[in-house]
Amino acid sequence: MLKGYRLRDYNFKLVFLVLVVTLFGTIVIHSADSSYTMKQVVGLVGCLCVMVVVSLIDYHYFCKFWLVLYFLNIIMLLGLIPFGKVVKGARRWYGIGDFMTIQPSEFTKIIMIICLAVLLAKLKDKLNNWKSLLLIAAFCGIPLVIVVRQPDLSTTIDMFLLMLAMIFVAGLSYKVIGIVTLLLIPISSTLIWYIQQPDQKLITDNQRGRVLAFLYPQDYALSTGYQQSNSVMAIGSGMLSGKGLASESVATVKDANLISEQQTDFIFSVVGEELGFIGCVFIIAIILLIVLQCIRIARKAEDQEGMLIAAGVATLICFQTFINIGVATQILPNTGLPLPFVSYGLSSLLSSCGGIGLVLNVGLHRKKY
């Protein structure tokens, strides 16, 4: 499980970037709501320790027990049905007393990256066989169905896109991609039409309201679309350099309480308002550099499992960042996804740091030429 590694193979650039973005996130969280600062700092220290420990464990050890991880993940998700804590109609969390909650679906993302990487590596010579594709669909579909029933549509979409990207990277043929695309266009159009119907049964009323607020923003600006409209206003008001961290001016969206729980899903609006365009570019650039480092490690991985794990983590960070910022800037429907490494939420932070730990270990197993 533990091996002797060469220090020069350890990607300290990636570690430094993660330290910068997590410290930046802590500062912004403190500015958004200082009552969360201490808990975030304690959680950050613990998550960074987990990242270092995971980075020193041979990733092949996790791959060896991929089926055990898969079924433990299913049990963990199903356990929410009798034991989960209900918040705003959703049963997504395990409550530990009154001071801490754990969201299993955040860990599902990393577990499925490992499991899917192993499965795709085993099927690499017959990946484009329809039987193999159906097996992969069933394998991925079980946790996706459980998560969407919590209900948690945003995490389901995030995981679905992640899995599609990993299958593509594994060598999916363009012929299959073309066929699936031709099928998805009419299916997607039909779904968009259907969920707009008042008596639809596919998604919850709350989720339907968010989709309608995106499609018809002028009709929902004062109700369902209120959060996103104020987020855009906050980001725009920051202009080039922002209003300054922890600004107490009533002219800020934060202090006027126009966005609830701003330290989580709408943390980017705090960055835009208080640090302006410069702050927004900085956070996007740091996360982009993290993604590029993960891709660099994936290209030099010693086997396909390592390559897919590193590529999967890069994809997860990239997609989740795009979705979070897309929601904050109103170019996507409102969802509940945190900004990786920046938003408040210890489950998300632990999942992200655990994923980076895996990537760091993949980097310690360089391809031998």
Coordinates of C-alpha atoms in Angstrom, one line a residue:
M1 CA 0.0 0.0 0.0
L2 CA 2.8 2.4 1.0
K3 CA 5.8 2.6 -1.3
G4 CA 9.1 4.4 -1.4
Y5 CA 8.8 7.4 -3.6
R6 CA 11.3 9.9 -5.0
L7 CA 10.8 13.4 -3.6
R8 CA 11.6 15.0 -7.0
D9 CA 8.5 13.2 -8.5
Y10 CA 6.1 14.8 -6.0
N11 CA 4.2 17.6 -7.7
F12 CA 4.7 20.5 -5.4
K13 CA 3.3 22.9 -7.9
L14 CA -0.1 21.3 -7.6
V15 CA 0.1 21.3 -3.8
F16 CA 1.0 25.0 -3.8
L17 CA -1.9 25.8 -6.1
V18 CA -4.3 24.0 -3.9
L19 CA -2.9 25.8 -0.8
V20 CA -3.4 29.2 -2.6
V21 CA -7.0 28.5 -3.7
T22 CA -8.1 27.0 -0.3
L23 CA -6.6 29.9 1.6
F24 CA -8.2 32.3 -0.8
G25 CA -11.5 30.6 -0.3
T26 CA -11.2 30.8 3.5
I27 CA -10.6 34.5 3.3
V28 CA -13.7 35.0 1.1
I29 CA -15.8 32.8 3.3
H30 CA -14.7 35.0 6.3
S31 CA -15.7 38.0 4.4
A32 CA -19.1 36.5 3.5
D33 CA -20.0 35.3 7.0
S34 CA -17.3 35.3 9.7
S35 CA -19.3 32.8 11.8
Y36 CA -18.1 30.0 9.5
T37 CA -14.4 30.9 9.5
M38 CA -13.2 28.8 12.4
K39 CA -15.0 25.7 11.3
Q40 CA -13.6 26.1 7.7
V41 CA -10.1 26.6 9.0
V42 CA -10.2 23.5 11.2
G43 CA -11.8 21.5 8.3
L44 CA -9.2 22.9 5.9
V45 CA -6.3 21.6 8.1
G46 CA -7.9 18.2 8.3
C47 CA -8.6 18.0 4.5
L48 CA -5.0 19.0 3.6
C49 CA -3.7 16.3 5.9
V50 CA -6.0 13.8 4.2
M51 CA -4.7 15.0 0.8
V52 CA -1.1 14.3 1.9
V53 CA -1.9 10.9 3.3
V54 CA -3.8 9.8 0.2
S55 CA -1.0 11.1 -2.0
L56 CA 1.4 8.6 -0.3
I57 CA -0.9 5.5 -0.7
D58 CA -0.5 3.6 -3.9
Y59 CA -3.6 4.3 -6.0
H60 CA -3.4 0.7 -7.3
Y61 CA -4.5 -0.3 -3.7
F62 CA -7.8 1.6 -4.1
C63 CA -8.2 0.1 -7.6
K64 CA -7.7 -3.4 -6.2
F65 CA -10.8 -3.0 -4.1
W66 CA -12.9 -1.1 -6.6
L67 CA -16.0 -3.3 -6.3
V68 CA -15.8 -3.1 -2.5
L69 CA -15.7 0.7 -2.8
Y70 CA -18.6 0.7 -5.3
F71 CA -20.9 -1.3 -3.0
L72 CA -19.9 0.6 0.1
N73 CA -20.8 3.8 -1.8
I74 CA -24.3 2.3 -2.7
I75 CA -24.9 1.4 0.9
M76 CA -23.8 4.8 2.0
L77 CA -26.2 6.5 -0.4
L78 CA -29.1 4.1 0.5
G79 CA -28.5 4.7 4.2
L80 CA -29.8 8.3 3.7
I81 CA -33.3 6.9 3.2
P82 CA -33.8 5.9 6.8
F83 CA -31.1 7.9 8.5
G84 CA -30.6 11.0 6.4
K85 CA -31.2 14.5 7.6
V86 CA -34.0 16.4 5.8
V87 CA -33.2 20.0 4.8
K88 CA -35.6 21.9 2.6
G89 CA -37.3 18.7 1.5
A90 CA -34.0 17.0 0.4
R91 CA -32.5 14.0 2.2
R92 CA -28.8 14.4 1.2
W93 CA -26.9 14.6 4.5
Y94 CA -26.0 12.6 7.6
G95 CA -26.2 14.7 10.7
I96 CA -23.6 14.5 13.4
G97 CA -25.1 16.3 16.3
D98 CA -26.1 19.9 15.6
F99 CA -22.7 21.1 14.4
M100 CA -21.8 19.0 11.4
T101 CA -23.4 17.3 8.4
I102 CA -21.8 15.0 5.8
Q103 CA -23.0 14.8 2.2
P104 CA -22.2 11.3 0.8
S105 CA -22.8 12.3 -2.8
E106 CA -19.6 14.5 -2.7
F107 CA -17.6 11.3 -1.9
T108 CA -19.5 9.4 -4.5
K109 CA -17.9 11.5 -7.2
I110 CA -14.3 10.4 -6.2
I111 CA -15.3 6.8 -5.6
M112 CA -17.0 6.6 -9.0
I113 CA -13.9 8.1 -10.6
I114 CA -11.8 5.2 -9.2
C115 CA -14.4 2.5 -9.9
L116 CA -15.1 3.7 -13.5
A117 CA -11.4 4.1 -14.2
V118 CA -10.9 0.4 -13.3
L119 CA -13.9 -0.8 -15.3
L120 CA -12.9 1.2 -18.4
A121 CA -9.4 -0.2 -18.2
K122 CA -10.8 -3.7 -18.1
L123 CA -13.0 -3.0 -21.1
K124 CA -10.5 -1.0 -23.1
D125 CA -10.2 -3.6 -26.0
K126 CA -14.0 -3.8 -26.4
L127 CA -15.1 -0.4 -25.2
N128 CA -17.1 0.4 -28.3
N129 CA -19.0 -2.9 -28.1
W130 CA -22.7 -2.2 -27.3
K131 CA -22.7 -4.8 -24.6
S132 CA -19.8 -3.1 -22.9
L133 CA -21.5 0.3 -23.2
L134 CA -24.7 -1.1 -21.7
L135 CA -22.7 -2.6 -18.8
I136 CA -21.0 0.8 -18.2
A137 CA -24.4 2.5 -18.4
A138 CA -25.9 0.2 -15.8
F139 CA -22.8 0.5 -13.6
C140 CA -23.0 4.3 -13.6
G141 CA -26.8 4.4 -13.6
I142 CA -27.4 2.8 -10.2
P143 CA -25.7 5.6 -8.1
L144 CA -27.0 8.3 -10.4
V145 CA -30.6 7.1 -9.8
I146 CA -30.1 7.0 -6.1
V147 CA -28.6 10.6 -6.0
V148 CA -31.3 12.1 -8.2
R149 CA -34.0 10.6 -5.9
Q150 CA -32.6 12.5 -2.8
P151 CA -33.5 14.8 -4.8
D152 CA -30.2 16.2 -6.0
L153 CA -30.4 16.9 -9.7
S154 CA -27.4 19.2 -9.9
T155 CA -25.0 16.6 -8.5
T156 CA -26.5 14.0 -10.8
I157 CA -25.9 16.1 -13.8
D158 CA -22.3 16.9 -12.6
M159 CA -21.6 13.1 -12.2
F160 CA -23.2 12.3 -15.5
L161 CA -21.0 14.7 -17.4
L162 CA -18.0 13.5 -15.5
M163 CA -18.7 9.9 -16.5
L164 CA -19.3 10.8 -20.1
A165 CA -15.9 12.6 -20.2
M166 CA -14.1 9.6 -18.7
I167 CA -15.7 7.2 -21.2
F168 CA -14.6 9.6 -24.0
V169 CA -11.1 9.8 -22.7
A170 CA -10.9 6.0 -22.4
G171 CA -11.3 5.7 -26.2
L172 CA -15.0 6.0 -27.2
S173 CA -15.3 6.0 -31.0
Y174 CA -16.6 9.0 -32.8
K175 CA -19.2 6.8 -34.5
V176 CA -20.8 6.0 -31.2
I177 CA -20.6 9.6 -30.1
G178 CA -22.3 10.7 -33.3
I179 CA -25.1 8.1 -32.9
V180 CA -25.6 9.1 -29.2
T181 CA -25.6 12.9 -30.1
L182 CA -28.3 12.3 -32.8
L183 CA -30.4 10.5 -30.2
L184 CA -29.9 13.1 -27.5
I185 CA -31.0 16.1 -29.5
P186 CA -34.6 15.1 -29.9
I187 CA -34.7 13.5 -26.4
S188 CA -33.4 16.7 -24.8
S189 CA -35.8 18.9 -26.7
T190 CA -38.7 16.6 -25.6
L191 CA -37.6 16.7 -22.0
I192 CA -37.3 20.5 -22.0
W193 CA -40.8 20.7 -23.3
Y194 CA -42.2 18.1 -20.9
I195 CA -40.8 19.6 -17.7
Q196 CA -42.4 22.9 -18.5
Q197 CA -45.8 21.3 -18.2
P198 CA -47.7 21.9 -14.9
D199 CA -48.5 18.2 -14.4
Q200 CA -45.0 16.8 -15.2
K201 CA -43.7 14.1 -12.9
L202 CA -40.0 14.0 -13.9
I203 CA -38.6 16.6 -11.5
T204 CA -39.7 18.3 -8.3
D205 CA -41.7 21.6 -8.4
N206 CA -38.7 23.4 -6.9
Q207 CA -36.4 22.1 -9.7
R208 CA -39.0 22.9 -12.3
G209 CA -39.2 26.5 -11.0
R210 CA -35.5 26.9 -11.4
V211 CA -35.5 25.7 -15.0
L212 CA -38.4 28.0 -15.8
A213 CA -36.6 30.9 -14.1
F214 CA -33.7 30.3 -16.4
L215 CA -35.8 30.0 -19.6
Y216 CA -38.1 33.0 -18.7
P217 CA -36.0 35.2 -16.4
Q218 CA -38.2 38.2 -16.8
D219 CA -41.2 36.3 -15.4
Y220 CA -39.3 35.0 -12.3
A221 CA -37.0 37.9 -11.5
L222 CA -38.8 38.6 -8.2
S223 CA -39.3 35.0 -7.1
T224 CA -37.3 31.9 -8.2
G225 CA -34.7 33.9 -10.2
Y226 CA -34.2 36.4 -7.3
Q227 CA -30.9 34.8 -6.1
Q228 CA -29.3 34.7 -9.6
S229 CA -30.4 38.3 -10.5
N230 CA -28.9 39.6 -7.3
S231 CA -25.7 37.6 -7.9
V232 CA -25.3 39.1 -11.3
M233 CA -25.9 42.6 -9.8
A234 CA -23.2 41.9 -7.1
I235 CA -20.6 40.7 -9.6
G236 CA -21.3 43.7 -11.9
S237 CA -21.1 46.2 -9.0
G238 CA -17.6 45.1 -8.2
M239 CA -16.3 46.4 -11.5
L240 CA -12.5 46.2 -11.9
S241 CA -11.1 46.0 -8.4
G242 CA -14.2 45.5 -6.2
K243 CA -15.4 47.1 -3.0
G244 CA -12.9 45.5 -0.7
L245 CA -13.1 42.4 1.5
A246 CA -15.4 42.5 4.5
S247 CA -16.9 45.7 3.3
E248 CA -19.6 46.9 5.8
S249 CA -21.3 49.2 3.3
V250 CA -25.0 48.8 3.0
A251 CA -24.4 49.3 -0.7
T252 CA -23.2 45.6 -0.9
V253 CA -25.5 42.8 -1.8
K254 CA -23.9 40.7 1.0
D255 CA -24.7 43.2 3.8
A256 CA -28.1 43.9 2.4
N257 CA -28.8 40.1 2.7
L258 CA -30.0 39.9 -0.9
I259 CA -28.5 36.4 -1.4
S260 CA -29.0 33.7 1.3
E261 CA -26.2 31.3 2.2
Q262 CA -23.8 33.3 0.0
Q263 CA -20.8 31.5 1.5
T264 CA -21.7 28.3 -0.3
D265 CA -23.2 28.1 -3.8
F266 CA -22.9 31.8 -4.6
I267 CA -19.4 32.4 -3.2
F268 CA -18.4 33.7 -6.6
S269 CA -20.7 36.6 -6.2
V270 CA -18.7 37.6 -3.1
V271 CA -15.5 37.4 -5.1
G272 CA -17.0 39.5 -7.9
E273 CA -18.4 42.2 -5.6
E274 CA -15.6 42.6 -3.2
L275 CA -12.5 41.8 -5.4
G276 CA -14.0 42.8 -8.7
F277 CA -13.0 41.5 -12.2
I278 CA -9.4 41.1 -11.0
G279 CA -10.5 38.7 -8.2
C280 CA -12.7 36.7 -10.5
V281 CA -9.9 36.3 -13.1
F282 CA -7.5 35.3 -10.3
I283 CA -9.7 32.5 -8.9
I284 CA -10.5 31.2 -12.4
A285 CA -6.8 31.2 -13.3
I286 CA -5.8 29.3 -10.2
I287 CA -8.4 26.6 -10.7
L288 CA -7.5 26.4 -14.4
L289 CA -3.8 25.8 -13.4
I290 CA -4.9 23.0 -11.0
V291 CA -6.9 21.4 -13.9
L292 CA -3.9 21.7 -16.2
Q293 CA -1.6 20.1 -13.7
C294 CA -4.0 17.2 -13.3
I295 CA -4.1 16.8 -17.1
R296 CA -0.3 16.9 -17.2
I297 CA -0.1 14.1 -14.6
A298 CA -2.7 12.1 -16.6
R299 CA -0.6 12.3 -19.7
K300 CA 2.4 10.9 -17.9
A301 CA 0.6 8.2 -15.9
E302 CA 2.1 4.7 -16.0
D303 CA -1.2 2.9 -16.9
Q304 CA -4.7 3.6 -18.1
E305 CA -6.2 3.4 -14.6
G306 CA -3.9 6.2 -13.4
M307 CA -4.5 8.2 -16.5
L308 CA -8.3 8.0 -16.1
I309 CA -8.2 8.8 -12.4
A310 CA -6.2 12.0 -13.0
A311 CA -8.3 12.9 -16.0
G312 CA -11.5 12.3 -14.0
V313 CA -10.4 14.6 -11.2
A314 CA -9.5 17.3 -13.7
T315 CA -12.8 16.9 -15.4
L316 CA -14.7 17.0 -12.1
I317 CA -13.0 20.3 -11.0
C318 CA -13.5 21.8 -14.4
F319 CA -17.1 21.0 -14.8
Q320 CA -18.1 21.9 -11.3
T321 CA -16.3 25.2 -11.5
F322 CA -18.0 26.0 -14.9
I323 CA -21.5 25.1 -13.5
N324 CA -21.0 27.1 -10.2
I325 CA -19.8 30.2 -12.0
G326 CA -22.4 29.7 -14.7
V327 CA -25.1 29.7 -12.1
A328 CA -23.7 32.8 -10.3
T329 CA -23.6 34.7 -13.7
Q330 CA -27.0 33.4 -14.8
I331 CA -25.9 31.6 -17.9
L332 CA -27.1 28.3 -16.4
P333 CA -30.1 27.3 -14.3
N334 CA -29.8 27.7 -10.6
T335 CA -28.2 24.5 -9.0
G336 CA -26.7 23.6 -5.7
L337 CA -23.1 22.9 -6.6
P338 CA -20.2 24.5 -4.6
L339 CA -17.2 26.1 -6.2
P340 CA -14.3 23.6 -5.7
F341 CA -11.8 24.5 -2.9
V342 CA -13.5 27.9 -2.4
S343 CA -17.1 27.4 -1.2
Y344 CA -17.9 26.6 2.4
G345 CA -18.7 22.9 2.9
L346 CA -16.4 20.4 4.4
S347 CA -17.8 17.4 2.4
S348 CA -17.0 19.2 -0.8
L349 CA -13.6 20.3 0.4
L350 CA -12.7 16.8 1.7
S351 CA -13.8 15.3 -1.6
S352 CA -11.7 17.8 -3.7
C353 CA -8.6 17.3 -1.5
G354 CA -9.0 13.5 -1.6
G355 CA -9.2 13.7 -5.4
I356 CA -6.0 15.8 -5.6
G357 CA -4.3 13.3 -3.3
L358 CA -5.1 10.5 -5.7
V359 CA -3.7 12.6 -8.6
L360 CA -0.5 13.4 -6.7
N361 CA 0.0 9.6 -6.2
V362 CA -0.6 9.0 -9.9
G363 CA 2.1 11.5 -10.5
L364 CA 4.5 9.5 -8.4
H365 CA 4.1 6.5 -10.7
R366 CA 5.6 8.0 -13.9
K367 CA 5.5 6.3 -17.2
K368 CA 8.7 4.5 -17.9
Y369 CA 10.1 5.1 -21.3

